[in-house]
Amino acid sequence: MSQSVRAESGFAYGVVGADIHVFGDGVPVYLLQRWQPPVLPDDGFLLNVPSRMLNARFRVVEFTGRTAELTSLRRWRDGGGPLAVQWLCAPGGQGKTRLADRFAQESLAEGWQVVTATHGPGSVLPPPGSQDLRDRGDAGVLLIVDYADRWPLTHLVWLFGNALVHRDSGRGARVLLIARGDEVWPSVRAALANQQARTSLQRLAPLSDEVGGDGAAASPRSEMFAVARDSFAARYGVSPGGIAAPAPLGDAAFGLTLAVHMAALVAVDADAHGLRAPTDLAGLSSYLLDREQLHWARLYGDPDHEIAPSAPAFRTSPALMNRTVFTAALTGPVSPEEGRVAISDLAVQLPADRILADHAVCYPPAETDRDTVLEPLYPDRLAEDFLALTLPGHRADYPAQDWAGRTVSAMLSGTDVVSDAVTGSWTPRAVVFLTAAAQRWPHVGPLHLFPLLSTAPQLAVIGGSAALATLAALDDISPELLEAVAMFFPPFNRRSPDLDPGIAAVSTRLLPHRLERARNPNDQAAERHEHGVRLHHAGRLEEALAESEAVLAQFRAIARDGVPNPSLVPVVEGNLAFALKAYADRLGEVGRRAEALAATEEAVAVQRRLAAYDEQYRPDLASGLLGIGRDLSYAQRWDDATAALEESVTLLRGLAAEEPGKHESNLSAALAALGVCHLRIDRPRSAVSHGQESVALRRRLHAKDPSAHAMSLANALYHLAAALERVGDPDSVPLAHQAVELYRDLARVNPAAYERELADGLNGLAVRLLVAQRPEESLTAAYESVAILRRVSAREAIAEQHTLAEALGVLLGALMVAGRFAEATDTADECVMVCRRMTEKDPLALHRLAGALLIAAEVRVTPAHPRLDEALTLFDEATEIMDLYAISPQGGPALHHRVGSRLIELLTAADRPAPAARLRRTLQDPTAP
């Protein structure tokens, strides 16, 4: 196998055995690399700046403790199944990275292929090159993703769709997502619903200070301190004997692995230099930062220290280096060009390149082959402490600097939320680190972060979901400031996958405040409704349903108790209808479609009563009838759906005649939906007529406002193409192509919002091409549709699984026509699996499951791949479902009869008269013994 890697804009990256996802500008969404054990630095490098020994990647301290957690990870990894994903979370310094590193080392030794994923945008990319990630026999894949809570959800979804984690290997794939908090996890878990993935959450508990009852001589904290102390003492060349913990390890602050390691490092360093170690965690941070300052001073005071034989001596003063290190804590590693911009205010004292070169002496890039500058302090928690201690307002024994607040403001000025332009790529990181510092240092929020956000609240949104969730958890942030931040959220009825978890956290924090300020129960219900939508978008579906139930209960109570002013009765009933419709939507999202349909029917009954009372409610009734027509279509109640949609079209024709600009859009949608129903009840000519009228309306609207009507025009073309195909009109395929191109244009602009529609359009095109006897083109469209829907239906969880099932059915048909029976069998089985999941919460999907079982049976009795016993088992299960629930399968009774007849034929040929006779009785009289 060979691979060609071509450079674009000076950067090239390739992988073998996995996918590469890139943005339109060529920047990788993420990069995959084989995990490699780190190269251990020499003692001199570590001793120059003692805090380097706390960096987990240097492995100075031998791994100890966390036995139960490591055992849990092994059990998760070896638990079987094609894909398992675990969210491992804990506060900074709890030992997540060390635990994951040890787990990676063990897994590699046990034959797993261990890979890391680095997020591309805003990160320093690995050097150009290629990674060979091909399957090694039956080796499973362990993919480790650090800072997962800082990844946009859409990028994680792309990662979950990578071929690397969908190999057909014995061990399967395991994805370990490492994060500080769990706010994003519900959205991630929802995005994995259709990936056949085992999902789990593991929170690292604080280190215990209890002495175990199994004869242990020390508590986990004491044991960890001793191991760390001995490891550090070996580097210093001193005896660890007699070096005690400088502070009581029983304090709550020492539940962190990093805190225990800091105590051990400071104890050893203080002993080696004849100093007194501080006795609290803030003092430990100050001590280590003092050692940083000492290192800067020594370099500056050493005129013989050369950076390179051809370079001048270290020229940056300690004061200037202090400001540079502070800047680096905000920016993280950046390109040299961005580094010059970041320290431009400091370049009046020395040339920028001189400052950056001196800084690199103190803090060389983590990866020597990356062209980066401004490597920050590590670990992250120490960098956060450095920011907090340098900012004025604390009482710790560490010198704050007047310039620190101005530096933060300057680094984050120039942000334009409208154009998404920022001064530098560091803005999200800077906001995240400042909010993290505010969690532990009480002066950072009120004196620095909150005033900054008061001036530019959009910075919190630019910081991303993790920053928003952290802000929402701060005890001292005011509701008024959070409201100012919320002003920059997208409208509540519009999804924003990368921000939704953080937005939901802010909404949850603000809900009590908003309910308290609401003037009346009606306003309270409106606040709850908005909050429920925010929860839904964040994947917190059960919580969203609970809010919708509360809204409905509130409106029912208002309607039941009555209102003193009769003129307000229609308003109350209108709100009740709205709440019922929203409740139906939430029920549908968790797969409870039968209950959703009942709520929709009740909503339409209320709207019908209002329309009879006052004609001004006719638009609401028309819209409600359009909605219930779609719900009844999903329930396969085609006659009822047709009646509802015909009434909707009649109402909308009258309304459009009165106000064309206001109602033509809904009329077009209702005509398209009615056309679908007429196809189902075998009235194809009528379907064509309605579809043509819908497309004509939509083309006129699209000509006036393309952005507003592109999606609806594509939908109308899609349905008209289906109707034309039924009557044998050759225009079917060109119209289907037009629809796909419209969908594709929309998906290019906003993949998260429009990929599902593109997949549906491709699915329809595949069917049209198959009927037109163009099987290879049909397969191409079907493959693309299924690939998209596997990803998109994962984001939408249960509510969108039926779209994946439909696309798999179309792909299956194309594969059968192409004679690719083995692949068709796998596709049929996947369709059955998806339909089984649908029926767990949605009884209306049983007809789909029965149809999928019959198709899976039919695939197995093709001449090329006769698998008679499997086919018989699938047929019997489908028959049992049909009899038990008195339903017809998707595909109709004819499908059941066709598959049963083929089985009888093969069983007879195989000289198996008993099962053949049983099937004859089933087909002739299902109730016969």
Tab-separated table of C-alpha atoms in Angstrom, residues 497-720:
chain	number	residue	atom	x	y	z
A	497	PRO	CA	-24.480	22.254	18.908
A	498	ASP	CA	-21.093	23.580	19.978
A	499	LEU	CA	-22.573	25.968	22.553
A	500	ASP	CA	-25.780	24.240	23.620
A	501	PRO	CA	-24.397	22.401	26.716
A	502	GLY	CA	-22.956	25.624	28.146
A	503	ILE	CA	-26.068	27.598	27.236
A	504	ALA	CA	-28.202	25.018	29.037
A	505	ALA	CA	-26.002	25.364	32.133
A	506	VAL	CA	-26.479	29.147	32.129
A	507	SER	CA	-30.210	28.747	31.511
A	508	THR	CA	-30.460	26.340	34.456
A	509	ARG	CA	-28.678	28.820	36.733
A	510	LEU	CA	-30.912	31.674	35.577
A	511	LEU	CA	-34.256	29.856	35.689
A	512	PRO	CA	-35.074	30.601	39.378
A	513	HIS	CA	-34.180	34.270	38.812
A	514	ARG	CA	-36.327	34.440	35.686
A	515	LEU	CA	-39.278	32.729	37.347
A	516	GLU	CA	-39.077	35.132	40.276
A	517	ARG	CA	-39.139	38.215	38.082
A	518	ALA	CA	-41.974	36.875	35.894
A	519	ARG	CA	-45.086	38.987	36.363
A	520	ASN	CA	-47.653	36.204	36.181
A	521	PRO	CA	-48.061	32.435	35.679
A	522	ASN	CA	-48.244	32.937	31.921
A	523	ASP	CA	-44.815	34.581	31.866
A	524	GLN	CA	-43.439	31.859	34.128
A	525	ALA	CA	-44.645	29.218	31.705
A	526	ALA	CA	-42.974	31.077	28.833
A	527	GLU	CA	-39.663	31.090	30.739
A	528	ARG	CA	-39.954	27.364	31.437
A	529	HIS	CA	-40.722	26.689	27.795
A	530	GLU	CA	-37.594	28.500	26.619
A	531	HIS	CA	-35.527	26.688	29.239
A	532	GLY	CA	-36.934	23.357	28.114
A	533	VAL	CA	-35.912	24.058	24.522
A	534	ARG	CA	-32.388	24.914	25.710
A	535	LEU	CA	-32.228	21.625	27.630
A	536	HIS	CA	-33.445	19.727	24.587
A	537	HIS	CA	-30.740	21.233	22.405
A	538	ALA	CA	-28.130	20.180	24.977
A	539	GLY	CA	-29.280	16.561	24.806
A	540	ARG	CA	-30.892	16.692	28.253
A	541	LEU	CA	-34.099	15.268	26.813
A	542	GLU	CA	-35.742	13.930	29.957
A	543	GLU	CA	-35.191	17.247	31.741
A	544	ALA	CA	-36.624	19.046	28.707
A	545	LEU	CA	-39.686	16.801	28.830
A	546	ALA	CA	-40.099	17.542	32.533
A	547	GLU	CA	-40.083	21.298	31.849
A	548	SER	CA	-42.635	20.842	29.080
A	549	GLU	CA	-44.842	18.847	31.451
A	550	ALA	CA	-44.580	21.681	33.985
A	551	VAL	CA	-45.551	24.255	31.345
A	552	LEU	CA	-48.539	22.174	30.259
A	553	ALA	CA	-49.631	21.645	33.882
A	554	GLN	CA	-49.440	25.394	34.482
A	555	PHE	CA	-51.593	26.205	31.461
A	556	ARG	CA	-54.067	23.442	32.340
A	557	ALA	CA	-54.391	24.926	35.828
A	558	ILE	CA	-55.023	28.390	34.401
A	559	ALA	CA	-57.659	27.008	32.043
A	560	ARG	CA	-59.251	24.902	34.797
A	561	ASP	CA	-59.390	27.687	37.354
A	562	GLY	CA	-60.871	30.077	34.836
A	563	VAL	CA	-60.128	33.742	34.294
A	564	PRO	CA	-62.205	36.652	35.599
A	565	ASN	CA	-62.222	38.430	32.239
A	566	PRO	CA	-64.087	36.395	29.570
A	567	SER	CA	-62.178	38.161	26.817
A	568	LEU	CA	-59.011	36.416	28.014
A	569	VAL	CA	-60.433	32.902	27.634
A	570	PRO	CA	-59.271	32.536	23.994
A	571	VAL	CA	-55.779	33.671	24.986
A	572	VAL	CA	-55.648	31.047	27.738
A	573	GLU	CA	-56.876	28.325	25.388
A	574	GLY	CA	-54.419	29.421	22.717
A	575	ASN	CA	-51.585	29.077	25.218
A	576	LEU	CA	-52.884	25.637	26.186
A	577	ALA	CA	-52.817	24.540	22.532
A	578	PHE	CA	-49.254	25.865	22.226
A	579	ALA	CA	-48.195	23.965	25.369
A	580	LEU	CA	-49.794	20.765	24.097
A	581	LYS	CA	-47.942	21.047	20.803
A	582	ALA	CA	-44.625	21.669	22.566
A	583	TYR	CA	-45.294	18.737	24.897
A	584	ALA	CA	-45.978	16.550	21.869
A	585	ASP	CA	-42.643	17.610	20.377
A	586	ARG	CA	-40.782	16.678	23.571
A	587	LEU	CA	-42.545	13.301	23.755
A	588	GLY	CA	-41.586	12.603	20.177
A	589	GLU	CA	-37.961	13.446	20.911
A	590	VAL	CA	-37.750	10.681	23.534
A	591	GLY	CA	-39.524	8.221	21.242
A	592	ARG	CA	-42.963	8.274	22.918
A	593	ARG	CA	-44.749	8.919	19.627
A	594	ALA	CA	-48.108	7.419	20.548
A	595	GLU	CA	-48.408	9.848	23.475
A	596	ALA	CA	-47.111	12.640	21.237
A	597	LEU	CA	-49.874	12.014	18.718
A	598	ALA	CA	-52.494	12.105	21.481
A	599	ALA	CA	-51.184	15.484	22.691
A	600	THR	CA	-51.201	16.829	19.133
A	601	GLU	CA	-54.791	15.675	18.645
A	602	GLU	CA	-55.818	17.466	21.833
A	603	ALA	CA	-54.032	20.612	20.643
A	604	VAL	CA	-55.928	20.536	17.336
A	605	ALA	CA	-59.233	20.057	19.185
A	606	VAL	CA	-58.527	23.228	21.170
A	607	GLN	CA	-57.506	25.106	18.009
A	608	ARG	CA	-60.687	23.953	16.250
A	609	ARG	CA	-62.770	25.284	19.135
A	610	LEU	CA	-60.955	28.629	18.980
A	611	ALA	CA	-61.369	28.914	15.214
A	612	ALA	CA	-65.112	28.333	15.577
A	613	TYR	CA	-65.202	31.109	18.155
A	614	ASP	CA	-63.168	33.642	16.180
A	615	GLU	CA	-61.852	33.515	12.615
A	616	GLN	CA	-58.570	35.094	13.679
A	617	TYR	CA	-57.563	31.627	14.977
A	618	ARG	CA	-57.922	29.993	11.542
A	619	PRO	CA	-54.150	30.224	10.850
A	620	ASP	CA	-53.411	28.371	14.101
A	621	LEU	CA	-55.882	25.623	13.198
A	622	ALA	CA	-54.433	25.335	9.686
A	623	SER	CA	-50.923	25.032	11.121
A	624	GLY	CA	-52.094	22.502	13.719
A	625	LEU	CA	-53.779	20.391	11.037
A	626	LEU	CA	-50.575	20.459	8.997
A	627	GLY	CA	-48.654	19.211	12.044
A	628	ILE	CA	-51.102	16.455	12.920
A	629	GLY	CA	-51.185	15.380	9.284
A	630	ARG	CA	-47.459	14.763	9.462
A	631	ASP	CA	-47.783	12.906	12.784
A	632	LEU	CA	-50.575	10.697	11.415
A	633	SER	CA	-48.437	9.989	8.358
A	634	TYR	CA	-45.681	8.749	10.609
A	635	ALA	CA	-48.212	6.478	12.338
A	636	GLN	CA	-49.174	5.085	8.893
A	637	ARG	CA	-52.738	6.389	9.324
A	638	TRP	CA	-52.814	7.630	5.763
A	639	ASP	CA	-56.546	8.151	5.446
A	640	ASP	CA	-56.692	10.220	8.635
A	641	ALA	CA	-53.588	12.147	7.585
A	642	THR	CA	-55.130	12.856	4.189
A	643	ALA	CA	-58.320	14.210	5.789
A	644	ALA	CA	-56.357	16.499	8.122
A	645	LEU	CA	-54.141	17.815	5.336
A	646	GLU	CA	-57.031	18.367	2.926
A	647	GLU	CA	-58.715	20.499	5.588
A	648	SER	CA	-55.440	22.338	6.163
A	649	VAL	CA	-55.057	23.035	2.420
A	650	THR	CA	-58.655	24.318	2.191
A	651	LEU	CA	-58.098	26.710	5.092
A	652	LEU	CA	-54.751	27.887	3.775
A	653	ARG	CA	-56.101	28.521	0.267
A	654	GLY	CA	-58.631	30.911	1.746
A	655	LEU	CA	-56.050	32.569	3.978
A	656	ALA	CA	-53.534	32.891	1.106
A	657	ALA	CA	-56.185	34.516	-1.061
A	658	GLU	CA	-56.652	37.142	1.656
A	659	GLU	CA	-52.954	37.594	2.562
A	660	PRO	CA	-50.707	35.849	0.001
A	661	GLY	CA	-47.393	36.910	1.482
A	662	LYS	CA	-48.336	35.633	4.923
A	663	HIS	CA	-49.761	32.186	4.148
A	664	GLU	CA	-48.333	30.959	0.832
A	665	SER	CA	-45.381	29.302	2.561
A	666	ASN	CA	-47.604	27.130	4.769
A	667	LEU	CA	-49.882	26.417	1.805
A	668	SER	CA	-46.916	25.117	-0.172
A	669	ALA	CA	-45.885	22.881	2.745
A	670	ALA	CA	-49.417	21.530	3.179
A	671	LEU	CA	-49.738	20.794	-0.544
A	672	ALA	CA	-46.433	18.895	-0.522
A	673	ALA	CA	-47.501	16.846	2.529
A	674	LEU	CA	-50.894	16.132	0.961
A	675	GLY	CA	-49.142	14.939	-2.162
A	676	VAL	CA	-47.194	12.420	-0.085
A	677	CYS	CA	-50.427	11.119	1.416
A	678	HIS	CA	-52.047	10.779	-1.991
A	679	LEU	CA	-49.095	8.690	-3.137
A	680	ARG	CA	-49.638	6.398	-0.154
A	681	ILE	CA	-53.340	5.938	-0.846
A	682	ASP	CA	-52.631	5.276	-4.523
A	683	ARG	CA	-53.697	8.586	-6.035
A	684	PRO	CA	-50.458	9.397	-7.918
A	685	ARG	CA	-51.975	11.836	-10.440
A	686	SER	CA	-53.405	13.915	-7.617
A	687	ALA	CA	-50.024	13.717	-5.856
A	688	VAL	CA	-48.342	15.125	-8.980
A	689	SER	CA	-50.874	17.938	-9.230
A	690	HIS	CA	-50.429	18.968	-5.587
A	691	GLY	CA	-46.653	18.665	-5.876
A	692	GLN	CA	-46.503	20.862	-8.975
A	693	GLU	CA	-48.613	23.534	-7.284
A	694	SER	CA	-46.370	23.371	-4.206
A	695	VAL	CA	-43.187	23.738	-6.290
A	696	ALA	CA	-44.633	26.635	-8.303
A	697	LEU	CA	-45.500	28.508	-5.095
A	698	ARG	CA	-42.119	27.786	-3.580
A	699	ARG	CA	-40.161	28.810	-6.692
A	700	ARG	CA	-41.922	32.188	-6.613
A	701	LEU	CA	-41.093	32.657	-2.920
A	702	HIS	CA	-37.513	31.478	-3.466
A	703	ALA	CA	-36.992	34.010	-6.252
A	704	LYS	CA	-37.877	36.811	-3.833
A	705	ASP	CA	-35.873	35.498	-0.849
A	706	PRO	CA	-33.536	32.585	-1.694
A	707	SER	CA	-32.054	32.188	1.785
A	708	ALA	CA	-35.468	31.924	3.444
A	709	HIS	CA	-36.983	29.415	1.004
A	710	ALA	CA	-34.104	27.280	-0.297
A	711	MET	CA	-34.848	24.450	2.120
A	712	SER	CA	-38.580	24.470	1.476
A	713	LEU	CA	-38.064	24.526	-2.306
A	714	ALA	CA	-35.725	21.561	-2.007
A	715	ASN	CA	-38.351	19.683	0.028
A	716	ALA	CA	-41.075	20.454	-2.513
A	717	LEU	CA	-38.850	19.270	-5.396
A	718	TYR	CA	-38.012	16.112	-3.471
A	719	HIS	CA	-41.687	15.162	-3.033
A	720	LEU	CA	-42.669	16.111	-6.583
